[in-house]
Short mmCIF file of C-alpha atoms in Angstrom, two decimals:
data_model
loop_
_atom_site.label_atom_id
_atom_site.label_comp_id
_atom_site.label_asym_id
_atom_site.label_seq_id
_atom_site.Cartn_x
_atom_site.Cartn_y
_atom_site.Cartn_z
CA MET A 89 119.07 83.23 176.87
CA ARG A 90 118.99 86.89 177.86
CA THR A 91 116.81 89.20 179.92
CA THR A 92 116.45 92.84 179.00
CA GLY A 93 115.78 95.70 181.36
CA TRP A 94 118.72 94.94 183.62
CA VAL A 95 120.95 97.84 184.61
CA ILE A 96 124.29 97.84 186.44
CA ALA A 97 124.15 100.60 189.01
CA GLY A 98 125.22 103.79 187.34
CA THR A 99 126.18 102.02 184.13
CA VAL A 100 123.64 103.53 181.77
CA MET A 101 124.47 107.13 182.55
CA ALA A 102 128.19 106.51 182.95
CA GLY A 103 128.26 104.49 179.75
CA ALA A 104 126.50 107.25 177.84
CA VAL A 105 128.93 109.87 179.11
CA LEU A 106 131.82 107.54 178.36
CA SER A 107 130.61 106.92 174.83
CA MET A 108 130.32 110.64 174.12
CA GLY A 109 133.69 111.35 175.70
CA ALA A 110 135.38 108.51 173.84
CA SER A 111 134.83 110.10 170.45
CA ALA A 112 136.58 113.26 171.59
CA GLN A 113 139.58 111.60 173.22
CA PRO A 114 142.97 111.16 171.55
CA THR A 115 143.86 107.79 170.06
CA GLY A 116 147.38 107.59 171.45
CA ALA A 117 148.62 104.82 173.71
CA ARG A 118 148.39 104.72 177.48
CA PRO A 119 151.67 104.96 179.39
CA ALA A 120 153.24 101.55 179.93
CA ALA A 121 153.01 102.07 183.69
CA THR A 122 149.22 101.69 183.51
CA ARG A 123 149.36 98.13 182.17
CA HIS A 124 148.56 96.52 185.51
CA ALA A 125 146.30 99.25 186.89
CA ALA A 126 143.07 97.98 188.41
CA ASN A 127 140.91 99.75 185.84
CA THR A 128 142.93 98.65 182.81
CA PRO A 129 141.12 96.06 180.65
CA PRO A 130 142.88 92.69 180.71
CA VAL A 131 144.76 91.42 177.68
CA VAL A 132 143.37 88.10 176.45
CA ILE A 133 145.88 85.65 174.98
CA GLU A 134 144.51 82.50 173.35
CA LEU A 135 146.92 79.67 172.62
CA PHE A 136 146.04 77.08 170.00
CA THR A 137 148.20 74.06 170.64
CA ALA A 138 148.27 70.26 170.43
CA GLN A 139 149.80 67.51 172.52
CA GLY A 140 151.06 65.87 169.33
CA CYS A 141 152.82 69.01 168.08
CA GLY A 142 156.56 68.84 168.70
CA SER A 143 157.09 72.59 168.34
CA CYS A 144 154.31 73.52 170.78
CA LEU A 145 156.06 72.81 174.07
CA GLU A 146 158.01 76.08 174.12
CA ALA A 147 154.87 78.09 173.35
CA ASN A 148 152.98 76.30 176.12
CA ALA A 149 155.69 77.37 178.57
CA ALA A 150 155.73 80.97 177.31
CA VAL A 151 151.97 81.29 177.71
CA GLU A 152 152.14 79.79 181.19
CA ARG A 153 154.66 82.45 182.21
CA ALA A 154 152.48 85.19 180.72
CA ALA A 155 149.43 83.83 182.53
CA ALA A 156 151.09 84.55 185.87
CA GLU A 157 151.24 88.28 185.16
CA PRO A 158 148.59 90.71 186.38
CA GLY A 159 146.29 92.01 183.69
CA VAL A 160 146.50 88.90 181.49
CA ILE A 161 143.83 86.29 180.79
CA ALA A 162 145.45 83.24 179.20
CA LEU A 163 143.38 80.46 177.63
CA THR A 164 144.65 77.25 176.02
CA TYR A 165 142.70 75.49 173.27
CA GLY A 166 143.60 71.99 172.17
CA VAL A 167 143.17 71.45 168.42
CA ASP A 168 142.51 68.11 166.79
CA TYR A 169 144.22 68.31 163.41
CA TRP A 170 147.50 66.87 164.73
CA ASP A 171 145.82 63.63 165.84
CA TYR A 172 146.77 61.91 162.59
CA LEU A 173 150.40 61.71 163.79
CA GLY A 174 149.44 58.96 166.23
CA TRP A 175 148.30 60.67 169.41
CA THR A 176 144.73 61.81 170.05
CA ASP A 177 144.83 65.10 171.95
CA THR A 178 142.97 64.62 175.24
CA PHE A 179 141.84 68.27 175.41
CA ALA A 180 140.99 68.94 171.77
CA GLN A 181 137.49 69.63 170.48
CA PRO A 182 136.36 70.44 166.92
CA GLU A 183 134.89 73.74 168.17
CA PHE A 184 138.34 74.91 169.20
CA SER A 185 139.79 74.24 165.76
CA GLU A 186 136.82 76.10 164.30
CA ARG A 187 137.54 79.09 166.53
CA GLN A 188 141.10 79.16 165.23
CA ARG A 189 139.84 79.02 161.66
CA ALA A 190 137.58 81.99 162.38
CA TYR A 191 140.66 83.94 163.46
CA ARG A 192 142.41 82.87 160.28
CA ALA A 193 139.66 84.46 158.22
CA ALA A 194 139.47 87.61 160.36
CA LEU A 195 143.25 88.13 160.36
CA ARG A 196 143.48 87.24 156.66
CA LEU A 197 146.00 84.46 157.17
CA ARG A 198 146.71 81.82 154.54
CA GLY A 199 146.11 78.94 156.91
CA VAL A 200 146.12 77.71 160.50
CA SER A 201 149.11 76.32 162.34
CA THR A 202 150.29 75.46 165.83
CA PRO A 203 151.48 76.84 168.05
CA GLU A 204 149.56 80.04 167.51
CA VAL A 205 148.78 82.78 170.02
CA VAL A 206 146.02 85.26 169.25
CA ILE A 207 146.19 88.43 171.35
CA ASP A 208 142.93 90.29 172.01
CA GLY A 209 141.68 88.94 168.70
CA ARG A 210 143.76 91.63 166.97
CA ARG A 211 147.04 89.95 166.12
CA GLN A 212 148.71 86.57 166.15
CA MET A 213 152.16 85.09 166.58
CA SER A 214 153.73 81.70 167.13
CA GLY A 215 154.07 82.29 170.87
CA ALA A 216 157.27 80.26 171.05
CA ARG A 217 159.42 83.31 171.81
CA ALA A 218 158.63 84.55 175.29
CA ALA A 219 160.24 87.98 174.84
CA GLU A 220 158.22 88.69 171.68
CA LEU A 221 155.03 87.53 173.36
CA GLU A 222 155.70 89.81 176.33
CA ALA A 223 156.30 92.77 174.03
CA ALA A 224 153.08 92.06 172.13
CA ILE A 225 151.10 91.89 175.38
CA ASP A 226 152.54 95.24 176.45
CA GLU A 227 151.59 96.79 173.13
CA GLU A 228 148.02 95.55 173.38
CA ALA A 229 147.74 96.71 176.99
CA SER A 230 148.78 100.21 175.92
CA ARG A 231 145.80 100.62 173.59
CA LEU A 232 143.19 103.15 174.61
CA ASN A 233 139.85 101.48 174.80
CA TRP A 234 136.60 101.84 176.68
CA PRO A 235 135.25 98.36 177.35
CA PRO A 236 131.71 97.76 178.57
CA GLN A 237 131.42 96.94 182.23
CA ILE A 238 131.14 93.22 182.97
CA GLU A 239 129.54 92.30 186.28
CA PHE A 240 128.73 88.85 187.68
CA ARG A 241 125.59 88.54 189.78
CA GLU A 242 126.13 87.41 193.37
CA THR A 243 123.93 84.39 192.70
CA GLY A 244 126.58 83.21 190.25
CA ASP A 245 124.12 82.29 187.51
CA ARG A 246 124.09 85.49 185.45
CA VAL A 247 126.41 88.13 184.05
CA GLY A 248 125.58 91.68 183.04
CA ILE A 249 127.22 93.60 180.22
CA GLY A 250 126.87 97.36 180.62
CA SER A 251 126.42 100.09 178.07
CA GLY A 252 129.11 101.33 175.73
CA ARG A 253 129.99 102.06 172.17
CA ALA A 254 128.92 99.11 170.05
CA PRO A 255 131.32 98.25 167.22
CA VAL A 256 130.26 98.38 163.59
CA GLY A 257 128.63 95.06 162.79
CA GLY A 258 127.85 94.40 166.45
CA ALA A 259 129.41 92.19 169.08
CA GLU A 260 128.63 88.94 170.84
CA VAL A 261 129.16 87.69 174.38
CA ILE A 262 131.02 84.40 174.76
CA ALA A 263 131.46 82.25 177.86
CA VAL A 264 134.66 80.22 177.96
CA THR A 265 134.82 77.47 180.59
CA TYR A 266 138.33 76.37 181.52
CA THR A 267 140.32 74.55 184.18
CA PRO A 268 142.59 77.10 185.89
CA GLY A 269 146.22 76.31 186.51
CA PRO A 270 148.61 73.82 184.88
CA GLN A 271 147.79 70.31 183.72
CA VAL A 272 150.31 67.70 182.62
CA VAL A 273 149.62 64.95 180.10
CA GLN A 274 151.94 62.00 179.50
CA VAL A 275 152.09 61.49 175.73
CA ARG A 276 152.65 57.85 174.78
CA SER A 277 152.85 58.04 171.00
CA GLY A 278 153.33 60.42 168.10
CA GLU A 279 155.77 63.28 167.77
CA ASN A 280 155.99 63.94 171.54
CA ARG A 281 156.14 60.29 172.56
CA GLY A 282 157.52 59.83 176.08
CA GLN A 283 157.23 63.51 176.99
CA SER A 284 155.19 65.26 179.67
CA VAL A 285 153.22 68.00 177.94
CA ARG A 286 152.17 70.83 180.23
CA HIS A 287 149.18 73.09 179.52
CA MET A 288 147.91 76.20 181.30
CA ASN A 289 144.23 77.16 181.75
CA VAL A 290 142.84 74.46 179.47
CA VAL A 291 139.56 75.40 177.81
CA ARG A 292 136.75 72.88 178.24
CA ASP A 293 133.83 74.56 176.50
CA ILE A 294 132.79 77.66 174.56
CA LYS A 295 129.24 78.96 174.55
CA ARG A 296 127.80 81.97 172.78
CA LEU A 297 125.47 83.81 175.18
CA GLY A 298 124.01 86.34 172.74
CA ASP A 299 124.46 89.67 171.02
CA TRP A 300 125.58 92.95 172.58
CA ARG A 301 124.50 96.15 170.84
CA GLY A 302 125.74 98.77 173.28
CA ARG A 303 122.92 98.63 175.80
CA PRO A 304 122.93 96.84 179.17
CA VAL A 305 121.95 93.19 178.91
CA LEU A 306 121.80 90.34 181.41
CA TYR A 307 122.78 86.83 180.27
CA VAL A 308 122.29 83.43 181.87
CA LEU A 309 125.62 81.71 182.50
CA PRO A 310 126.34 78.06 181.68
CA GLU A 311 126.74 75.67 184.57
CA VAL A 312 130.34 75.23 185.66
CA ARG A 313 131.63 72.18 187.47
CA SER A 314 133.67 72.34 190.65
CA GLY A 315 137.28 73.27 189.93
CA GLU A 316 136.47 75.11 186.71
CA ALA A 317 136.46 78.84 186.00
CA LEU A 318 134.64 81.05 183.54
CA ALA A 319 135.89 83.82 181.27
CA ILE A 320 133.44 86.21 179.65
CA LEU A 321 134.55 87.74 176.34
CA VAL A 322 132.83 90.54 174.46
CA GLN A 323 133.96 90.06 170.88
CA THR A 324 133.19 91.86 167.64
CA LYS A 325 131.40 89.84 164.98
CA THR A 326 133.31 91.20 162.01
CA ASP A 327 137.04 91.33 162.79
CA ARG A 328 136.90 89.24 166.02
CA ARG A 329 138.49 91.88 168.26
CA ILE A 330 137.98 91.27 171.97
CA ILE A 331 136.70 94.55 173.42
CA GLY A 332 135.98 93.37 176.96
CA ALA A 333 136.84 90.43 179.19
CA LYS A 334 136.52 89.29 182.78
CA ILE A 335 137.01 86.03 184.68
CA ARG A 336 134.94 84.44 187.39
CA SER A 337 136.92 81.90 189.39
#
């Protein structure tokens, strides 16, 4: 559900100026020192993992370390296609596997696998090597981009997306509900039998709020239970790039 006519203070004019200025600005990278600046858009890393995947534990740990850094939004999705090995993943949902398959198509990959980390919807890697993941996050943070402003209403039930340059093919606004912090699951069967599998920022639900076409729009947020947090992603429809993100804890 969405309500038109909403305007973030100063957003319409600032967004219009920003959009005009953006086309004239250079496309080079920002200095690395700006990665954690307050006005730098966060880098979103999405880990697709499974409790029954023996090679996923190292990637889980690498993403947890990355999640502790400023300027990073880390989200963990449990996928269900490893359940056949004898352990049913307690966090997996079919929608999460479908989201990974959508990235496969957008990134033109031959198939899906775990562990897989998708960074800002632009690139993917196994995530098992912490140094490579860190370098990839730094590279994504150095991109010049002008995200739309994302502002949560004080009432907590709505979020506004400001004006900006809409991507070709349009974008959509997605609400990701997750449990912040680490969670540990004792796996009793399958490939990780007897091990404690640790996950960070486990995703509980994904909901599409609506389209964003470059003009300010106000969206109704899904209800969130106590102890859960919400991440808002503005994502292109065609190549699945994430062009804006913000969390509400």
